PDB file of C-alpha atoms in Angstrom:
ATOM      1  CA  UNK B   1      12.013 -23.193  -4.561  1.00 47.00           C
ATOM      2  CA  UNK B   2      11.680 -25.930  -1.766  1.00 50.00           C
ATOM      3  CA  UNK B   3       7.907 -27.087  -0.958  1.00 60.00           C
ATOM      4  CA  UNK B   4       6.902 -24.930   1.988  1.00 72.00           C
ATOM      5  CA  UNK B   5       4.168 -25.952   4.500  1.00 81.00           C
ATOM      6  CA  UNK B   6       1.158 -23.619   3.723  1.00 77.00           C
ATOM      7  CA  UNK B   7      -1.164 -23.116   7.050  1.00 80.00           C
ATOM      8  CA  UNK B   8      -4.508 -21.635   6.764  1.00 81.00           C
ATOM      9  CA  UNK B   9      -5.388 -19.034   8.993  1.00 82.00           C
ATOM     10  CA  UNK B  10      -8.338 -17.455   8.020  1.00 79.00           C
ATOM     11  CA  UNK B  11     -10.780 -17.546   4.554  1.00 83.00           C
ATOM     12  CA  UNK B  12     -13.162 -15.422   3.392  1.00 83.00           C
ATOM     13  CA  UNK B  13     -16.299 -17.509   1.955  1.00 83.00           C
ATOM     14  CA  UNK B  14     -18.624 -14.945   1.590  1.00 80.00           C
ATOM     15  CA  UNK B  15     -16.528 -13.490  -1.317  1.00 80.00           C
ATOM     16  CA  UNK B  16     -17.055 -16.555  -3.088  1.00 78.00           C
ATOM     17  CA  UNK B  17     -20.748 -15.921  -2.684  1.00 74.00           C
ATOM     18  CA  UNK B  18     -20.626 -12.369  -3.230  1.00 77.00           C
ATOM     19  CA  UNK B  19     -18.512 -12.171  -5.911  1.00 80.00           C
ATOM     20  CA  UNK B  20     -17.183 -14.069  -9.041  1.00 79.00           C
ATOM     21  CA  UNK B  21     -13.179 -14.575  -8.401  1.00 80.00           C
ATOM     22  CA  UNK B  22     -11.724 -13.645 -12.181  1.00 81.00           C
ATOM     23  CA  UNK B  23      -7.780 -14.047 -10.678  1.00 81.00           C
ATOM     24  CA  UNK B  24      -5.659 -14.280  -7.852  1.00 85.00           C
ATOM     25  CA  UNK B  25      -2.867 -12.817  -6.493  1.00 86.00           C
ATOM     26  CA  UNK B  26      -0.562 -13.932  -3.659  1.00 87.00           C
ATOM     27  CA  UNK B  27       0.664 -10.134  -1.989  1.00 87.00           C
ATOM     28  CA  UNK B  28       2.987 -10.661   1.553  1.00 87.00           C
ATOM     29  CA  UNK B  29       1.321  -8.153   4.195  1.00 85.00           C
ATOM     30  CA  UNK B  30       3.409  -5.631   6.562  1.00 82.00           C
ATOM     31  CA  UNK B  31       3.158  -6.851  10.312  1.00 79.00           C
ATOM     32  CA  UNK B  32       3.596  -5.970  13.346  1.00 75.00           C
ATOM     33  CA  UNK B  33       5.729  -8.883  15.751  1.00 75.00           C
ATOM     34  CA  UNK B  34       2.555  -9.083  17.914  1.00 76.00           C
ATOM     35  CA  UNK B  35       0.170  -9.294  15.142  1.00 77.00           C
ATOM     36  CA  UNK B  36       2.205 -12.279  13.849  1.00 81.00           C
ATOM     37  CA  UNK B  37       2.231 -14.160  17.053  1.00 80.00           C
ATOM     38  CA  UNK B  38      -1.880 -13.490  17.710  1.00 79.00           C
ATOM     39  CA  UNK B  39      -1.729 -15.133  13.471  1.00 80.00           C
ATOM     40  CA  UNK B  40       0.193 -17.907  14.701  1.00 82.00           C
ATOM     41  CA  UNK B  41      -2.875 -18.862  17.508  1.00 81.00           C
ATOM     42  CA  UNK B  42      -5.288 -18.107  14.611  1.00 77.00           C
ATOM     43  CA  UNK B  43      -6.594 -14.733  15.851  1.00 79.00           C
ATOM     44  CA  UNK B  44      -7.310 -13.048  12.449  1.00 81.00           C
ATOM     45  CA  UNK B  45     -10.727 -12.721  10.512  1.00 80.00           C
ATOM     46  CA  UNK B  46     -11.021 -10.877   6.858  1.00 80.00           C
ATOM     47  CA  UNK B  47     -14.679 -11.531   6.766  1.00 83.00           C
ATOM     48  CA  UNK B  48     -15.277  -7.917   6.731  1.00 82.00           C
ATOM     49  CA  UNK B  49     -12.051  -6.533   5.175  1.00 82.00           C
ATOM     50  CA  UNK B  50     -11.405  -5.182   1.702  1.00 82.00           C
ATOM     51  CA  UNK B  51      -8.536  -4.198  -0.607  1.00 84.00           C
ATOM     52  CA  UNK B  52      -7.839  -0.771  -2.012  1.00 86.00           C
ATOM     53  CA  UNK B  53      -4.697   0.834  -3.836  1.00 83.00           C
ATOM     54  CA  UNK B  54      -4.101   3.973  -3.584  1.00 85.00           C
ATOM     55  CA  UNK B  55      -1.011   6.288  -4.733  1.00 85.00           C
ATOM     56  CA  UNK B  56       0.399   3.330  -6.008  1.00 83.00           C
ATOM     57  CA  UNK B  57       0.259   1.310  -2.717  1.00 86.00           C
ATOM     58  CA  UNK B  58      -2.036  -1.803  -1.846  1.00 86.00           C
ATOM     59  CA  UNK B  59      -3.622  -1.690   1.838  1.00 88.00           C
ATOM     60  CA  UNK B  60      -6.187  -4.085   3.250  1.00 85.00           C
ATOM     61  CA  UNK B  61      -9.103  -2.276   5.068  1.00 86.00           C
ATOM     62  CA  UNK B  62     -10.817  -3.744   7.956  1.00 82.00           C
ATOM     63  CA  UNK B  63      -8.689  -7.399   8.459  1.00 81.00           C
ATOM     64  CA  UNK B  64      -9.276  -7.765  12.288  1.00 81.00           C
ATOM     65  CA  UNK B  65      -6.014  -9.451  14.087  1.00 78.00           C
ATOM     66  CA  UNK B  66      -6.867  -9.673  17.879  1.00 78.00           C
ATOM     67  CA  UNK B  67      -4.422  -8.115  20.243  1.00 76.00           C
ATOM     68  CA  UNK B  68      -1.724 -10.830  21.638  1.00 73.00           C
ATOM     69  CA  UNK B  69      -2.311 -11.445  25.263  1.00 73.00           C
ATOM     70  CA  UNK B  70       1.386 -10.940  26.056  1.00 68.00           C
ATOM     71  CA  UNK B  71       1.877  -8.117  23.944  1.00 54.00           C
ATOM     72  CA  UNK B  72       0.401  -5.405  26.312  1.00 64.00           C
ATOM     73  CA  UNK B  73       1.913  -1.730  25.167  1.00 61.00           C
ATOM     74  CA  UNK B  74       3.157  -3.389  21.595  1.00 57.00           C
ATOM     75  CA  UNK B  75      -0.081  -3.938  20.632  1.00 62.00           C
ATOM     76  CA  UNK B  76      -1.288  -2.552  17.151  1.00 64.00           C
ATOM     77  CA  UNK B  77      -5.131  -1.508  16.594  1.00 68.00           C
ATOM     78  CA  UNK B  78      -6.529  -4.832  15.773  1.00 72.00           C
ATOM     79  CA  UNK B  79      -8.337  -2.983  12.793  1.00 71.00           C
ATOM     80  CA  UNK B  80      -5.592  -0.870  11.516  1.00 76.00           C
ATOM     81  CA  UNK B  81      -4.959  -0.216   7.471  1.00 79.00           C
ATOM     82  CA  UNK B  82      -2.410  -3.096   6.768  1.00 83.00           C
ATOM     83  CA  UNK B  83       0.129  -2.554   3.683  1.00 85.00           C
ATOM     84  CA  UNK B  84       0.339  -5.571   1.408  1.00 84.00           C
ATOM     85  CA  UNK B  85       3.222  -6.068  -0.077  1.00 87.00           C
ATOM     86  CA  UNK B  86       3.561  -6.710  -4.295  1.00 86.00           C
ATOM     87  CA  UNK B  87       5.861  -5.552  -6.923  1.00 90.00           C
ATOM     88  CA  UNK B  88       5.313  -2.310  -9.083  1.00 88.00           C
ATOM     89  CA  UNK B  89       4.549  -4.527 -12.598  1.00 87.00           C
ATOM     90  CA  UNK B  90       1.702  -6.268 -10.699  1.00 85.00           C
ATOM     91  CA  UNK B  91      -0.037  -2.993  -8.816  1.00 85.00           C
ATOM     92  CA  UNK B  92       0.152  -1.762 -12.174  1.00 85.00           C
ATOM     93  CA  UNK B  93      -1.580  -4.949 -14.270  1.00 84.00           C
ATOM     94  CA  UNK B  94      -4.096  -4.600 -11.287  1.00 83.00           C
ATOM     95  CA  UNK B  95      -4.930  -0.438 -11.452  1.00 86.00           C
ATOM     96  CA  UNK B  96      -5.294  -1.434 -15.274  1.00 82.00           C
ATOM     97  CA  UNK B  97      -7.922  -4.435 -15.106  1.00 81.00           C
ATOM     98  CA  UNK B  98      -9.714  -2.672 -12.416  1.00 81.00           C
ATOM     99  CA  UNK B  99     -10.525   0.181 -14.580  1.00 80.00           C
ATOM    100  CA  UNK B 100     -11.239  -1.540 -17.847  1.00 74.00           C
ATOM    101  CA  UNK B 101     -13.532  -3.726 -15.801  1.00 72.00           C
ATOM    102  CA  UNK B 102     -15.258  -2.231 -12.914  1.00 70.00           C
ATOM    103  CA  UNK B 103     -13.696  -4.702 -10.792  1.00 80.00           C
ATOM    104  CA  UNK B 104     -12.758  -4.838  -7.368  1.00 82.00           C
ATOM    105  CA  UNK B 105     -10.168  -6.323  -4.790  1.00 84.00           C
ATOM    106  CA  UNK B 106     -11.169  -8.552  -2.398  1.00 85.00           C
ATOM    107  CA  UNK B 107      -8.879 -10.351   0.037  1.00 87.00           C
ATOM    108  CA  UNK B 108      -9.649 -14.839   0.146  1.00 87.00           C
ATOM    109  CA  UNK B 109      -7.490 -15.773   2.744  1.00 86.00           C
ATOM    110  CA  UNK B 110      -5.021 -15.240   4.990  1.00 84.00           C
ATOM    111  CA  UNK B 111      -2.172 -17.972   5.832  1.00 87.00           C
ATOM    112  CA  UNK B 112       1.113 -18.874   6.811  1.00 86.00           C
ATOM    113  CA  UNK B 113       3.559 -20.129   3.495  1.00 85.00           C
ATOM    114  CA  UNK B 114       6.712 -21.403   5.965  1.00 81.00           C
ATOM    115  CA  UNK B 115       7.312 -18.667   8.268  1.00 81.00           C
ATOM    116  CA  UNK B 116       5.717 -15.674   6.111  1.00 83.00           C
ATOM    117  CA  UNK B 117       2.389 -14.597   6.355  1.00 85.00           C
ATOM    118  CA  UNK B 118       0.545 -14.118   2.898  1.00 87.00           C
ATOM    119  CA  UNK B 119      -2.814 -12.795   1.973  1.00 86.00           C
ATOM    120  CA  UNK B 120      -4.539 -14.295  -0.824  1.00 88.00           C
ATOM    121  CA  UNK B 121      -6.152 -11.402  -2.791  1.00 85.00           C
ATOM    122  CA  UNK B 122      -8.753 -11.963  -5.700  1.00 85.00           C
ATOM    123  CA  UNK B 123      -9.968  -9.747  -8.307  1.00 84.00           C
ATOM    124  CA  UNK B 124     -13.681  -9.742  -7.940  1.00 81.00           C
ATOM    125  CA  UNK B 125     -16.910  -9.028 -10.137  1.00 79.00           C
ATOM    126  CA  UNK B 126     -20.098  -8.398  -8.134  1.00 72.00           C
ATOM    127  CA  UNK B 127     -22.665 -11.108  -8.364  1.00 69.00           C
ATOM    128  CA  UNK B 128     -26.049  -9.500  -9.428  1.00 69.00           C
ATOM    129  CA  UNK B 129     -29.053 -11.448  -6.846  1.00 66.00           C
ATOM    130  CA  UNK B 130     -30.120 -13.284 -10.036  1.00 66.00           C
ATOM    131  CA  UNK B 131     -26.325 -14.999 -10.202  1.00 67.00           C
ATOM    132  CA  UNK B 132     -26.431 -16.031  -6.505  1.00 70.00           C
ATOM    133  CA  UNK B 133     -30.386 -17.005  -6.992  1.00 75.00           C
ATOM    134  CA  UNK B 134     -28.745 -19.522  -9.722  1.00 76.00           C
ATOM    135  CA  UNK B 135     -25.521 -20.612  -7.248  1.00 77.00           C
ATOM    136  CA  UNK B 136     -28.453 -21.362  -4.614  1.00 76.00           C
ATOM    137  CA  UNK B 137     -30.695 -23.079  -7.210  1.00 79.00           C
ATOM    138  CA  UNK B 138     -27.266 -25.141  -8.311  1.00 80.00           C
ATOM    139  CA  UNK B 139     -26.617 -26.128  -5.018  1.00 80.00           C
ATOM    140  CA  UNK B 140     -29.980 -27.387  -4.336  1.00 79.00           C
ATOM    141  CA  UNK B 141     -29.898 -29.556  -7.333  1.00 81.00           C
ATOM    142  CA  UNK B 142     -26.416 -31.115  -6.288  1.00 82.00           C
ATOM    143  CA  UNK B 143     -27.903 -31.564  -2.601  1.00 81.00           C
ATOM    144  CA  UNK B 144     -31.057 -33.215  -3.641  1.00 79.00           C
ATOM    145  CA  UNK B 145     -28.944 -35.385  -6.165  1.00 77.00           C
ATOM    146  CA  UNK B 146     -26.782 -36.631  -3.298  1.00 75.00           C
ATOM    147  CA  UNK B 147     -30.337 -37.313  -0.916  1.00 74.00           C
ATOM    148  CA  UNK B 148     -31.440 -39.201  -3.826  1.00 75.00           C
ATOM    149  CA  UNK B 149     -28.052 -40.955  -4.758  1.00 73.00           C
ATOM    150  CA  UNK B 150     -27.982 -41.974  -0.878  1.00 71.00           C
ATOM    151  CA  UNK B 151     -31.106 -43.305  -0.644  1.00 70.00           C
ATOM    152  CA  UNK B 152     -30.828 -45.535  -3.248  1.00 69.00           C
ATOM    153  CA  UNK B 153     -27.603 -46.762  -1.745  1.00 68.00           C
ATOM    154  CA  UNK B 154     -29.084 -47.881   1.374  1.00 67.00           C
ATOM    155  CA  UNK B 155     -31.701 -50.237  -0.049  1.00 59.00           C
TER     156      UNK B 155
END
């Protein structure tokens, strides 16, 4: 496989916060033309979307691509249920860990790999308030670490 140029398009933080990320999966996602060229300005956000499978099919819920200027009566719904596309074997491991584990799908990010458009999914444990309390607390401690190690650079 040659080295293709990977191009961010859109990420999904929050699920980082939200949620701890146990795996990842790369899925390709089933476009319309339009949608792809609004991608290719950077016209997408999944800050709100989520994953589901159901009969055996993966869709992404809620991934907002805006409507391309030029694409007047080809335009999709820029909210519309979006197949992603992934083999049988891996739906399958998937259905599996979700219901040994209580986990959940969420999608990461969204990006170009050449000319294809992947979505990044992860499957996701909720973070109880006491695991983000921690994150925050760690955070704190690196931030006050840095102040420190700054100030004591300058003198």
């Amino acid at each position: 496989m040659g080295s293709q140029t990977v191009k961010l398009i859109a990420n999904n933080k929050k699920a980082y916060h939200d949620y701890f990320i146990d795996d990842t999966f790369e899925t390709g996602i089933s476009l319309a033309g339009t949608e792809v060229k609004s991608l290719r300005m950077g016209k997408c956000s999944i800050k709100e979307a989520f994953v589901r499978i159901q009969n055996g099919e993966v869709f992404i819920y809620g991934m907002h691509i805006s409507p391309y200027e030029k694409g007047n009566i080809f335009n999709k719904d820029p909210l519309r249920d979006r197949k992603l596309l992934m083999h049988r074997y891996e739906i399958n491991k998937l259905l599996g860990k979700i219901k040994e584990k209580g986990c959940t799908l969420v999608p990461l990010r969204v990006y170009f790999k050449g000319s294809l458009v992947k979505v990044e999914i992860g499957l996701a444990r909720g973070k109880k308030l006491y695991d983000k309390r921690q994150d925050i607390a760690k955070k704190d401690q690196r931030r006050e670490a840095e102040k420190e190690f700054k100030v004591r650079n300058l003198r």
